[in-house]
mmCIF file of C-alpha atoms (C1' of nucleotides) in Angstrom:
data_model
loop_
_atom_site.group_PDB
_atom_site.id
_atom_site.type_symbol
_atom_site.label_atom_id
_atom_site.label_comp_id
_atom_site.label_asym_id
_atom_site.label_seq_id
_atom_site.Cartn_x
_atom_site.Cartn_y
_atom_site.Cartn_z
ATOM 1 C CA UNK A 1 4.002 1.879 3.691
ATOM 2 C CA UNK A 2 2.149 -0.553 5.665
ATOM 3 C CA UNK A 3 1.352 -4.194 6.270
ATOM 4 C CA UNK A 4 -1.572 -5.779 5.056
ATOM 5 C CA UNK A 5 -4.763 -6.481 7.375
ATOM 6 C CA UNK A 6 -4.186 -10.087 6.553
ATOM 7 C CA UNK A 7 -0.621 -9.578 8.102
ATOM 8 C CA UNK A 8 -2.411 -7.464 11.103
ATOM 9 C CA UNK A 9 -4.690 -10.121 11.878
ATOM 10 C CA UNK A 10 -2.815 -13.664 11.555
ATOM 11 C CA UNK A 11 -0.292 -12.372 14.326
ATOM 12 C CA UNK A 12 -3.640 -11.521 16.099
ATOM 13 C CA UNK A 13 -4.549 -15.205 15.517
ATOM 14 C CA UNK A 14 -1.470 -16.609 17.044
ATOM 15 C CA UNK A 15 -1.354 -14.307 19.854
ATOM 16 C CA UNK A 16 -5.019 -15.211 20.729
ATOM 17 C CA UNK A 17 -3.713 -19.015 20.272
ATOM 18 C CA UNK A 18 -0.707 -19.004 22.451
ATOM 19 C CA UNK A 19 -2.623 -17.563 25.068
ATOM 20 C CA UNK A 20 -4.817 -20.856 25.593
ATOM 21 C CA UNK A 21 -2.423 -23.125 24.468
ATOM 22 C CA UNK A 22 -4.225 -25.363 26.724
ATOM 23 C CA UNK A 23 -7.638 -25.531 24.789
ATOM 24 C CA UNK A 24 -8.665 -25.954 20.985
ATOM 25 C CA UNK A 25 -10.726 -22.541 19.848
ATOM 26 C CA UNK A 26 -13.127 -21.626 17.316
ATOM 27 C CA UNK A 27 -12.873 -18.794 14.467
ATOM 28 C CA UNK A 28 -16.359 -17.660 15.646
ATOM 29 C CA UNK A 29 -14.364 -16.745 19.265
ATOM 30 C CA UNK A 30 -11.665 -14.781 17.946
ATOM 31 C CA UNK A 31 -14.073 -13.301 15.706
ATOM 32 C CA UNK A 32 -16.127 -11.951 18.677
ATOM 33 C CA UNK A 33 -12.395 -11.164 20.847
ATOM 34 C CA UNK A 34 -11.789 -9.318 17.960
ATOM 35 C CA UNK A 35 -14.630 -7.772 16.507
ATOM 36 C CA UNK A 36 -13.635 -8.336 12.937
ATOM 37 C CA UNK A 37 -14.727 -10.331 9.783
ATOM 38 C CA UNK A 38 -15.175 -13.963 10.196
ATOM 39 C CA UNK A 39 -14.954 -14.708 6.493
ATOM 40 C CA UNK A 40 -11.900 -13.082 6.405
ATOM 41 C CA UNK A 41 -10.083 -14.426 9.825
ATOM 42 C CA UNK A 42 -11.337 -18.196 8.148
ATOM 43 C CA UNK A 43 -9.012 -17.538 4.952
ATOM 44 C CA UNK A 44 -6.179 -16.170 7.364
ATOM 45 C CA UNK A 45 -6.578 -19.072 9.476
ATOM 46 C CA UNK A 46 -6.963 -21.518 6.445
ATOM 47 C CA UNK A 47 -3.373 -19.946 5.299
ATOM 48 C CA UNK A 48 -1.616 -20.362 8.612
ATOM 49 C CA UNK A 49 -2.561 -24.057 8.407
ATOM 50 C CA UNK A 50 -1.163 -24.159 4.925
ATOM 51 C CA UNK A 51 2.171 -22.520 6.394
ATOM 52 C CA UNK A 52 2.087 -25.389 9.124
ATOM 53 C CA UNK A 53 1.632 -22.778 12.455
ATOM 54 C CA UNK A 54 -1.826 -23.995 13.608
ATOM 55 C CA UNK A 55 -3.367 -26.930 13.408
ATOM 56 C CA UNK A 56 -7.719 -27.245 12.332
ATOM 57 C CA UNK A 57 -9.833 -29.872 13.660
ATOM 58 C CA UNK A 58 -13.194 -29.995 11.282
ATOM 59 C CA UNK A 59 -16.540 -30.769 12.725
ATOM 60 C CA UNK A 60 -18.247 -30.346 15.940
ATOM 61 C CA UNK A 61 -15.891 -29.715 19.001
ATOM 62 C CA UNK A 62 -13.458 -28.993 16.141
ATOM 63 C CA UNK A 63 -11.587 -25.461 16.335
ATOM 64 C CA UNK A 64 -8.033 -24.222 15.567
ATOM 65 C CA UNK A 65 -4.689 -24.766 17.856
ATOM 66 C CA UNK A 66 -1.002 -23.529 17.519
ATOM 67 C CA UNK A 67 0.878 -26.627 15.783
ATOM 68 C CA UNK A 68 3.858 -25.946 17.657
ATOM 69 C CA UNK A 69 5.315 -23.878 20.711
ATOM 70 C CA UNK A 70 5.353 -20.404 20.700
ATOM 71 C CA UNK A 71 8.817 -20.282 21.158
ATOM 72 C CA UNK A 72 9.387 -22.177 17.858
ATOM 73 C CA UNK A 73 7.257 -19.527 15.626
ATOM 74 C CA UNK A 74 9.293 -16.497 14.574
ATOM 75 C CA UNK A 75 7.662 -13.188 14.192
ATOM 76 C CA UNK A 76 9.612 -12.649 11.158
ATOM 77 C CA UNK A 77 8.505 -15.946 9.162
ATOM 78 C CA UNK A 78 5.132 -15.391 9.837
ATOM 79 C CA UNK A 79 5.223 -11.855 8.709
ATOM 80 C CA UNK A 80 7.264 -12.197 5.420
ATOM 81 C CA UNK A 81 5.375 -15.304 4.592
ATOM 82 C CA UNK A 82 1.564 -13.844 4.718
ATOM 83 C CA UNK A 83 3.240 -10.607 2.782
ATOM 84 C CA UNK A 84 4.253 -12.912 -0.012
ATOM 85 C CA UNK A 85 1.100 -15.064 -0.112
ATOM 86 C CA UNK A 86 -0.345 -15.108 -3.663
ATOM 87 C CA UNK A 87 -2.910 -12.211 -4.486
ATOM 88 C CA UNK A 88 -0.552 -10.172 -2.401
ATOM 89 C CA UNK A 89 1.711 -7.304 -3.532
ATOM 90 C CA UNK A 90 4.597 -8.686 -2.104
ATOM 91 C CA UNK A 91 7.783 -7.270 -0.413
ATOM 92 C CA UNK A 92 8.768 -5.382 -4.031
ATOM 93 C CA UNK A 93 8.940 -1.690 -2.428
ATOM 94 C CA UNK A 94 9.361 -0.022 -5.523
ATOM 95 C CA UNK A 95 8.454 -0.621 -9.374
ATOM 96 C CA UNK A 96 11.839 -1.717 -10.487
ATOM 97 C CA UNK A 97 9.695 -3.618 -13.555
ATOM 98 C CA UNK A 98 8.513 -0.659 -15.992
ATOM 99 C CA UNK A 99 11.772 1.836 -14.771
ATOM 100 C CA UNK A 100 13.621 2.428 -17.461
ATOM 101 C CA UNK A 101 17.235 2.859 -15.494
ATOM 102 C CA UNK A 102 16.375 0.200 -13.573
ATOM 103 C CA UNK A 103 19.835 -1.306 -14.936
ATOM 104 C CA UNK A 104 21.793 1.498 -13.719
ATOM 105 C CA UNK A 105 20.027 1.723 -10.430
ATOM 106 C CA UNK A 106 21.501 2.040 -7.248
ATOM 107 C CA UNK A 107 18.398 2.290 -5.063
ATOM 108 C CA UNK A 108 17.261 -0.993 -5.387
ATOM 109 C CA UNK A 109 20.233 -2.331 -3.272
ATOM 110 C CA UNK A 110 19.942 0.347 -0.964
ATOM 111 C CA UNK A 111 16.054 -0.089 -0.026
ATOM 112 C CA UNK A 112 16.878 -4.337 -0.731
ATOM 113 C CA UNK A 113 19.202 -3.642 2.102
ATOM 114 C CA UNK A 114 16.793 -2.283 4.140
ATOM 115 C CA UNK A 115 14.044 -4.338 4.068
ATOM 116 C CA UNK A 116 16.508 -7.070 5.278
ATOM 117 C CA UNK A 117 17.413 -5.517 7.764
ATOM 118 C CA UNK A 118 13.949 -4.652 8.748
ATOM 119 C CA UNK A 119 13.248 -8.217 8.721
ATOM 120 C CA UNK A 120 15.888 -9.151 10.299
ATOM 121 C CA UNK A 121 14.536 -7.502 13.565
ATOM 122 C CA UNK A 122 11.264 -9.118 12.957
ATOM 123 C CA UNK A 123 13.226 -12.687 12.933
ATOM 124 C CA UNK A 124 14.939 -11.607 16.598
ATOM 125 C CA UNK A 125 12.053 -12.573 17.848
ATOM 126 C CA UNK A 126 9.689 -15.653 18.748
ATOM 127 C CA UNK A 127 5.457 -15.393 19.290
ATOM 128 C CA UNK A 128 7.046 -16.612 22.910
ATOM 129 C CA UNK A 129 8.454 -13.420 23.245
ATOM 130 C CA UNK A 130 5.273 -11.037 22.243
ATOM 131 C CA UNK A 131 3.456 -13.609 25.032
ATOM 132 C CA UNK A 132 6.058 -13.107 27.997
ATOM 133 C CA UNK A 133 4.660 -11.658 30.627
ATOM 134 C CA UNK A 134 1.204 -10.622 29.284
ATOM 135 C CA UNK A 135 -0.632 -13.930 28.857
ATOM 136 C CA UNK A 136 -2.803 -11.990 31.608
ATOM 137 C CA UNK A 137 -3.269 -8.714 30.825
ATOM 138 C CA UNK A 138 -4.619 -10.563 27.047
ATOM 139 C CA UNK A 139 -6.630 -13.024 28.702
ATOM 140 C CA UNK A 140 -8.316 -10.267 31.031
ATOM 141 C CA UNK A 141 -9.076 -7.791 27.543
ATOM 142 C CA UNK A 142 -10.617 -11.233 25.682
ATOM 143 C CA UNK A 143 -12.884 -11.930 28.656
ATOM 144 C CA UNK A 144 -14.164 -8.442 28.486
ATOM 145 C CA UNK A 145 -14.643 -8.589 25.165
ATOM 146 C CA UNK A 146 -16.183 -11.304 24.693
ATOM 147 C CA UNK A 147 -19.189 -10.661 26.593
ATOM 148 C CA UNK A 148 -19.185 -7.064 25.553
ATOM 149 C CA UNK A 149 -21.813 -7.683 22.297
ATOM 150 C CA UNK A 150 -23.267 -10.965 23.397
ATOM 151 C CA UNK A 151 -24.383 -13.194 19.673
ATOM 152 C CA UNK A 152 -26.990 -15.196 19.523
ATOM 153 C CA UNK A 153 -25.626 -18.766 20.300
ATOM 154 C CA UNK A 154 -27.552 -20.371 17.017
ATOM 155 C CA UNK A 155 -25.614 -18.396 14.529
ATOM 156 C CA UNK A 156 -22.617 -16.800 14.934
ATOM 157 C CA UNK A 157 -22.739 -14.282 12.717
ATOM 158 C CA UNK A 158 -25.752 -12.642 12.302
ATOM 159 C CA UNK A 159 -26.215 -10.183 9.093
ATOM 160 C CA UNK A 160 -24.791 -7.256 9.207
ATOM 161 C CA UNK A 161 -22.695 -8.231 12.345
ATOM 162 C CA UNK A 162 -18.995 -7.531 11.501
ATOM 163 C CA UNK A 163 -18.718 -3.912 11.571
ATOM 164 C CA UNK B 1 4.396 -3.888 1.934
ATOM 165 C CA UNK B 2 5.297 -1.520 -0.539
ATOM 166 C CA UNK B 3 6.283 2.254 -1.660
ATOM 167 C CA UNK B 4 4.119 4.690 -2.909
ATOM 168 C CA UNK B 5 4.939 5.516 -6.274
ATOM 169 C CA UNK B 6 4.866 8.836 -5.278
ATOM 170 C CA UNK B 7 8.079 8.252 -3.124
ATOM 171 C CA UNK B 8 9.481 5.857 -6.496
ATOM 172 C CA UNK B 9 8.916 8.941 -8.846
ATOM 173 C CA UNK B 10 10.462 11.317 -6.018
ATOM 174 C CA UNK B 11 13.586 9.469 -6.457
ATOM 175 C CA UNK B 12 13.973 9.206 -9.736
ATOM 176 C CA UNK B 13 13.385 13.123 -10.108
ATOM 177 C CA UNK B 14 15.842 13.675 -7.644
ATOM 178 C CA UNK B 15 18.541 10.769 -9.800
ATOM 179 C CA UNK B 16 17.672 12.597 -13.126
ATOM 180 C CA UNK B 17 18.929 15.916 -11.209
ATOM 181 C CA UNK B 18 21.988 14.207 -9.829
ATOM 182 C CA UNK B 19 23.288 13.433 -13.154
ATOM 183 C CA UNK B 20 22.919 16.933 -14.809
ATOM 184 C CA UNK B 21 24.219 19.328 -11.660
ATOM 185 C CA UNK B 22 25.291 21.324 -14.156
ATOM 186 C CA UNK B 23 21.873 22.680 -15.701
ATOM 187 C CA UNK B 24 18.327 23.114 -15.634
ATOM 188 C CA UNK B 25 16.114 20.380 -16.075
ATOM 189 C CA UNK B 26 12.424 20.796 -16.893
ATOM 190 C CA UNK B 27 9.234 18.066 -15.647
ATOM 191 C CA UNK B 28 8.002 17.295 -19.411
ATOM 192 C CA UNK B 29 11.565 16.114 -20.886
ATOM 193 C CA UNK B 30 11.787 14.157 -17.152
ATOM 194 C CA UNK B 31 8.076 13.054 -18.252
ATOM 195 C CA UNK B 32 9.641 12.036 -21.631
ATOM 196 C CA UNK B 33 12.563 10.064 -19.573
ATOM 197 C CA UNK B 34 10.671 7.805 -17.523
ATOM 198 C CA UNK B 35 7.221 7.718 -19.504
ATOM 199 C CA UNK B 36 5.626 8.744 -16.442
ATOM 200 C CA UNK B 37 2.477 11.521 -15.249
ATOM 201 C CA UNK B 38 3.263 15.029 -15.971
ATOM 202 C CA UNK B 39 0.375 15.953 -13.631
ATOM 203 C CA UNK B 40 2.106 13.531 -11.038
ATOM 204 C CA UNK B 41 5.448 14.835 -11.691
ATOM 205 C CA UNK B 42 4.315 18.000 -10.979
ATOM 206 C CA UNK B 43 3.305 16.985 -8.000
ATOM 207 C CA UNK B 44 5.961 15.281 -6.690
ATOM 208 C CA UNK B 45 8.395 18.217 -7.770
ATOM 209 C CA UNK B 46 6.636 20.784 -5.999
ATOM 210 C CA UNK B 47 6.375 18.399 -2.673
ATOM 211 C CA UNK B 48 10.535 18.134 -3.072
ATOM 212 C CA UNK B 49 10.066 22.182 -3.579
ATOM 213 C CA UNK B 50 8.295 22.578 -0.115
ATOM 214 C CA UNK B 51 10.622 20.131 1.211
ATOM 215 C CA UNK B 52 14.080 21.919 0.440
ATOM 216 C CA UNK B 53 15.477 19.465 -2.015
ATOM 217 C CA UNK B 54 15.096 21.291 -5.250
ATOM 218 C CA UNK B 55 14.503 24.725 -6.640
ATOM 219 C CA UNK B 56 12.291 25.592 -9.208
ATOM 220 C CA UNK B 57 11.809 28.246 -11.262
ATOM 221 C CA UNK B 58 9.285 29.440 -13.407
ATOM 222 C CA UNK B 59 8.552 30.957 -16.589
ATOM 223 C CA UNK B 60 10.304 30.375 -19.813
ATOM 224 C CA UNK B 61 13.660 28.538 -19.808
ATOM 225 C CA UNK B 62 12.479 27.694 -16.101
ATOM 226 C CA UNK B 63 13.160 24.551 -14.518
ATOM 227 C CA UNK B 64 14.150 22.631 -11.682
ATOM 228 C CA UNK B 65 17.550 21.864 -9.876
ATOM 229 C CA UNK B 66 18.832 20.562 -6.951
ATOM 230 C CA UNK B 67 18.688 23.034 -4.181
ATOM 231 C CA UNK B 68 21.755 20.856 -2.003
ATOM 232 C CA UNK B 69 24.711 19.054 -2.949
ATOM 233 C CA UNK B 70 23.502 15.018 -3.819
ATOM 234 C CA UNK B 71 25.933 14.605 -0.655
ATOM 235 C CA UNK B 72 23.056 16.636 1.562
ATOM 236 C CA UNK B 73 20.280 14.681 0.176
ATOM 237 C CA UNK B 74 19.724 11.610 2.846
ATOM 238 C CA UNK B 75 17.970 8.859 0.598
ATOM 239 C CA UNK B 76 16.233 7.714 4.505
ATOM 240 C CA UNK B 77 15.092 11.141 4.750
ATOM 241 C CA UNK B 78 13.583 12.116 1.438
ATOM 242 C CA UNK B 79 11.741 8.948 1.414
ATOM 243 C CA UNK B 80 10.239 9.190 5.224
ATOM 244 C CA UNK B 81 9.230 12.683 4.162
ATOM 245 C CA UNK B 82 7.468 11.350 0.824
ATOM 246 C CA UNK B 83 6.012 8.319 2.864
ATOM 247 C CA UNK B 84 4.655 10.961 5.151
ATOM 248 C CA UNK B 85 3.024 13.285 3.292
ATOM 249 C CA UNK B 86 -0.350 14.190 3.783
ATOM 250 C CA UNK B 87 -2.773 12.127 2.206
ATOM 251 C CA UNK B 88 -0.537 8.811 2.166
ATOM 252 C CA UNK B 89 -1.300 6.159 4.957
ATOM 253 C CA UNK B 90 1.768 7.176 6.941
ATOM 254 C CA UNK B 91 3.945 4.646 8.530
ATOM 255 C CA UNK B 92 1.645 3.241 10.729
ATOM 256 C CA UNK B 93 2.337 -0.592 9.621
ATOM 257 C CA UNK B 94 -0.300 -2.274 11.642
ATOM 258 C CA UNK B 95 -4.142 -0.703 12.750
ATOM 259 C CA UNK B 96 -3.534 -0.531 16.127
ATOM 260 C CA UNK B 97 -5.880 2.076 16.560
ATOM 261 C CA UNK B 98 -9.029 0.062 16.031
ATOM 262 C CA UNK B 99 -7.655 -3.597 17.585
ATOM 263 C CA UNK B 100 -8.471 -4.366 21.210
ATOM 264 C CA UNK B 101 -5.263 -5.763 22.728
ATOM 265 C CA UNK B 102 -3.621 -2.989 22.149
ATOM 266 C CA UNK B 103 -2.563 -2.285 25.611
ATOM 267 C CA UNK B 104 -1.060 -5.212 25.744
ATOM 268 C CA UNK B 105 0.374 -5.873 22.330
ATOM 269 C CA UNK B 106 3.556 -6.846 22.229
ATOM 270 C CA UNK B 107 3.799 -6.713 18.450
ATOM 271 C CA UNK B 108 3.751 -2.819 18.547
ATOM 272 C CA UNK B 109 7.104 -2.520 19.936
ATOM 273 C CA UNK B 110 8.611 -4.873 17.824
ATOM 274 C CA UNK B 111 7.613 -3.677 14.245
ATOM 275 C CA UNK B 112 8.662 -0.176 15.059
ATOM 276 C CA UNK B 113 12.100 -1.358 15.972
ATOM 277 C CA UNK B 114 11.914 -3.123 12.668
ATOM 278 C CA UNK B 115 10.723 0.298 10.778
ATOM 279 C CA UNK B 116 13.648 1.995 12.380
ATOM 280 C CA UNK B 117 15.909 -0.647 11.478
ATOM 281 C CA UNK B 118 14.412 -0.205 8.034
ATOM 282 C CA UNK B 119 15.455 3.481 8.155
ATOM 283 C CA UNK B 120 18.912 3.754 9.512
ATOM 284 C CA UNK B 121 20.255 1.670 6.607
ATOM 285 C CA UNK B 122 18.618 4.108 4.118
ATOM 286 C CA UNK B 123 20.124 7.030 6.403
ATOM 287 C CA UNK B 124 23.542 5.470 5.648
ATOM 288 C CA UNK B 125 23.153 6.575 2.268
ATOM 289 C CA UNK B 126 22.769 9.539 0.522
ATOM 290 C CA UNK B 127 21.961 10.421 -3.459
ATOM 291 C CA UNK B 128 25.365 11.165 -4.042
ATOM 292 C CA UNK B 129 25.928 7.537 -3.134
ATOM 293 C CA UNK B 130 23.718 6.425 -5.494
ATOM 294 C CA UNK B 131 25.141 8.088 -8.395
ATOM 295 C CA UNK B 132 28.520 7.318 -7.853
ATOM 296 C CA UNK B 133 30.226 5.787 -11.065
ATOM 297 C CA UNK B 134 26.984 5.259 -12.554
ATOM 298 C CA UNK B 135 25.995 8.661 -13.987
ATOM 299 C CA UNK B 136 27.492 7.679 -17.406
ATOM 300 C CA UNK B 137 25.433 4.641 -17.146
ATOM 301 C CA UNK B 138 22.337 6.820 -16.115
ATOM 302 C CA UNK B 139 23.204 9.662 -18.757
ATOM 303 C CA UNK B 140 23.225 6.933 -21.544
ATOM 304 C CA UNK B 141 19.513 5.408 -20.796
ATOM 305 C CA UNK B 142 17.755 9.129 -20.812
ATOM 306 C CA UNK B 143 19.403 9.817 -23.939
ATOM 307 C CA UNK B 144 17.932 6.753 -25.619
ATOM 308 C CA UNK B 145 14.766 7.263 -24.249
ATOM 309 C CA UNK B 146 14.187 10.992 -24.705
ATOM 310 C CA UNK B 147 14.571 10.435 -28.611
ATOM 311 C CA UNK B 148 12.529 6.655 -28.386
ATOM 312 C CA UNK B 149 9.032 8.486 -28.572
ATOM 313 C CA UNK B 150 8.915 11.375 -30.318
ATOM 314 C CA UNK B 151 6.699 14.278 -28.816
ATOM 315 C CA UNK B 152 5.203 17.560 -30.768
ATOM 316 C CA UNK B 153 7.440 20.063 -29.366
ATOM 317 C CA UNK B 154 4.060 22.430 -28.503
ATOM 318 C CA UNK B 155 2.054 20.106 -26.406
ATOM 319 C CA UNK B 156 4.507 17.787 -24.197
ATOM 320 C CA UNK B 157 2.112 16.130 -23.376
ATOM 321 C CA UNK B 158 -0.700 14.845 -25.910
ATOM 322 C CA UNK B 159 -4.089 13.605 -25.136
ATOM 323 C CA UNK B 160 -3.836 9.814 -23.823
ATOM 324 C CA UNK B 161 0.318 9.855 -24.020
ATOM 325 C CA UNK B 162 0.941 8.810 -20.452
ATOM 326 C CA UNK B 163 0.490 4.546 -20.822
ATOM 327 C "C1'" DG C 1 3.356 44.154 -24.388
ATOM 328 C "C1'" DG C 2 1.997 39.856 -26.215
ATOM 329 C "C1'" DA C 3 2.911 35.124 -26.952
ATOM 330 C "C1'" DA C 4 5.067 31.148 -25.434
ATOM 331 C "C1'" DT C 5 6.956 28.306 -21.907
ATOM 332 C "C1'" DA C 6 7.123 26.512 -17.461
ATOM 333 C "C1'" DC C 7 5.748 25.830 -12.726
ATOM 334 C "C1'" DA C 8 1.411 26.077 -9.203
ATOM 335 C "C1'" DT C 9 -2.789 24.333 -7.511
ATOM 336 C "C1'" DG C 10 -7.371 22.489 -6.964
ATOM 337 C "C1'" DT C 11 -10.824 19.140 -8.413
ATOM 338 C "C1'" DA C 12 -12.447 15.052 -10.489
ATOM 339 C "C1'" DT C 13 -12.017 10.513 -12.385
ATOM 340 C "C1'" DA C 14 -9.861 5.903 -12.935
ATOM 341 C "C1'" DT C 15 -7.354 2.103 -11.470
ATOM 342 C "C1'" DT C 16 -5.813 -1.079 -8.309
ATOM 343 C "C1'" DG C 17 -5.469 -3.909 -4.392
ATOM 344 C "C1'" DA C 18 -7.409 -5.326 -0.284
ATOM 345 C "C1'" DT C 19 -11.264 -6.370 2.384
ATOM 346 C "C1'" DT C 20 -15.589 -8.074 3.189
ATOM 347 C "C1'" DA C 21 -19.699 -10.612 2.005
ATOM 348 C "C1'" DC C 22 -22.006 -14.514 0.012
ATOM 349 C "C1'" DA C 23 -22.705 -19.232 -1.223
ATOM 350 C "C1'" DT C 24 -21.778 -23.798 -0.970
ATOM 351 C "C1'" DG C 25 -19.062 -27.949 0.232
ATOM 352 C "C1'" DA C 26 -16.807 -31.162 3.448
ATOM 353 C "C1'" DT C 27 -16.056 -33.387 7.970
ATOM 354 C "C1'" DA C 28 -16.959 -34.921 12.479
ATOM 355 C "C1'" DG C 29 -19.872 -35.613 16.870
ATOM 356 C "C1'" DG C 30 -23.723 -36.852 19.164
ATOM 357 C "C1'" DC D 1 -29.455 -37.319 10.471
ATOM 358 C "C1'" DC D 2 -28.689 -32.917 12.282
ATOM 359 C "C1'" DT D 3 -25.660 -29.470 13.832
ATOM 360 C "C1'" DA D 4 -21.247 -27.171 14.516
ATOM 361 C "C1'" DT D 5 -17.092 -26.329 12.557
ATOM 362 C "C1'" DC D 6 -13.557 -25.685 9.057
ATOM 363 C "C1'" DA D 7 -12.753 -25.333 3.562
ATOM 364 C "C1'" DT D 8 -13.011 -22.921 -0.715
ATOM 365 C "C1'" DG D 9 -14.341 -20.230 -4.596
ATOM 366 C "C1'" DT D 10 -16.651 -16.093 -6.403
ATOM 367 C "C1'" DA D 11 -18.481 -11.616 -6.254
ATOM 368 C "C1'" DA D 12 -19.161 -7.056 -4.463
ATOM 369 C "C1'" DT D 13 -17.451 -3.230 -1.818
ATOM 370 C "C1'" DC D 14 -14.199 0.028 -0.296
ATOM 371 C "C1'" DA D 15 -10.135 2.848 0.128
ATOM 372 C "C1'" DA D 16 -5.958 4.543 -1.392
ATOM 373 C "C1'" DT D 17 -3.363 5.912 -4.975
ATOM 374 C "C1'" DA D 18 -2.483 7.486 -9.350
ATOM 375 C "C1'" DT D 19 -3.883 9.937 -13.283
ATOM 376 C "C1'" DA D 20 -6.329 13.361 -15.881
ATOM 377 C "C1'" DC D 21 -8.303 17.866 -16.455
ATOM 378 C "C1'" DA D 22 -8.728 22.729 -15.869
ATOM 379 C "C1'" DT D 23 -7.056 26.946 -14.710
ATOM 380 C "C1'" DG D 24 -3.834 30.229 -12.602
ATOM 381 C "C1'" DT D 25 0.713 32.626 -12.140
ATOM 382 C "C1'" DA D 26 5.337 33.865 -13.304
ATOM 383 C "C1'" DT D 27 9.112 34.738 -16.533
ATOM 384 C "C1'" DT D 28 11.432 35.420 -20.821
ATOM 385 C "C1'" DC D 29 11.891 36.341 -25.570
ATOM 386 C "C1'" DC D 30 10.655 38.788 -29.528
#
DNA sequence: GGAATACATGTATATTGATTACATGATAGG
DNA sequence: CCTATCATGTAATCAATATACATGTATTCC
């Protein structure tokens, strides 16, 4: 049981993004803060776009921002929405589809039960919350970070980088 | 976000149990009843073994029971234990080892609240739970399907069955 | 005591989903 | 027009899980 990466790093996303919500930044940046694939933060960051909780800016000077306040984007939301995205395996816990007593099943209402309450947890809170009182203590672990495998300026990426 | 199958098939071994208290089952006519592994059922079975839930025995006109009441089996336990078995990923929902901001991550806190949220409302229940007034229901589907495909009575399983 | 049945256990292969990489296109500034 | 940045689709890789295979051990029945 476990969250996808994709889940793992779009909250990353936002919390990088709420702690500038000042300035516009680039994939390339949180790709270096975070020391993971670009290709794959671009798709998560294409997604949250789709789901309207950052807004892109194409071209030079362009870069990503949150699209509202942090306040207004709930942890839960974010979470159950990149678990359903398509190519995803969804929130079905078990494999109620091929089981044959599936009709006389009990479980299923049980574990449904669950998982809403799990979420419901999730939706207590606000990406305002996760920020409140650590804007700092973020900001101070991205500056270190940053300059802690310095990329050539020219290309962000070089081969081989990620990893 | 999803089960293993292992913990799916742990479940239903332990619901095909709950509806015959009275006698001795045996893995290839619960193979025949869900159309499932016999290698995984085995498995699985011997897992519930080492875990207290059933008893097996061996040899001819062996089998496998419950070891406990269905009232002692805790559905929130038996699936934490199968979720946590050695060679499954665990519960650790996000990577937290390898991501930077750890420290200071919020997020942490949050979806473990959620995961125990998760678990107390499968810890409300137990398998007798899950039976009750549908064991008729249940009885009637592995009757169909244990006569629905036929198997040599030597071999339970034959080459290529499973699928 | 031998054959048959059933669980026990370790290893290897297959399947599946997720992740990453690659390639190319589109847009905006300067 | 050149460069930086996001957009998008496809392909390859990787990891976890599930399945298959092979063999061992125990028990019962004849």
């Amino acid at each position: 049981m476990r969250l996808t990466r994709f889940t793992d790093y779009a909250m990353r996303v936002l919390l990088y993004l709420g702690t500038r919500p000042d300035r516009i930044c680039t994939i390339p940046e949180m790709t270096r803060a975070y020391g993971i694939s670009q290709n794959h933060l671009m798709k998560i960051v294409h997604q949250l776009g789709r789901a309207g909780y950052v807004t892109s800016v194409r071209g030079r000077n362009g870069g990503i921002r949150l699209a509202r306040p942090a306040a207004m984007i709930n942890v839960g939301a974010v979470i159950r929405h990149s678990e359903t995205q398509p190519g995803a395996e969804g929130l079905a816990l078990l494999d109620c589809q091929t089981c044959r007593i599936a009709p006389a099943c009990a479980l299923t209402g049980v574990v449904d039960e669950a998982l809403a309450a799990f979420f419901a947890v999730l939706e207590r809170h606000t990406l305002a919350d996760l920020l409140h009182g650590r804007t700092g203590a973020l900001l101070d672990i991205f500056a270190a970070t940053a300059s802690e495998d310095p990329l050539p300026a020219a290309t962000c990426v070089p081969p081989g980088f990620a990893r």
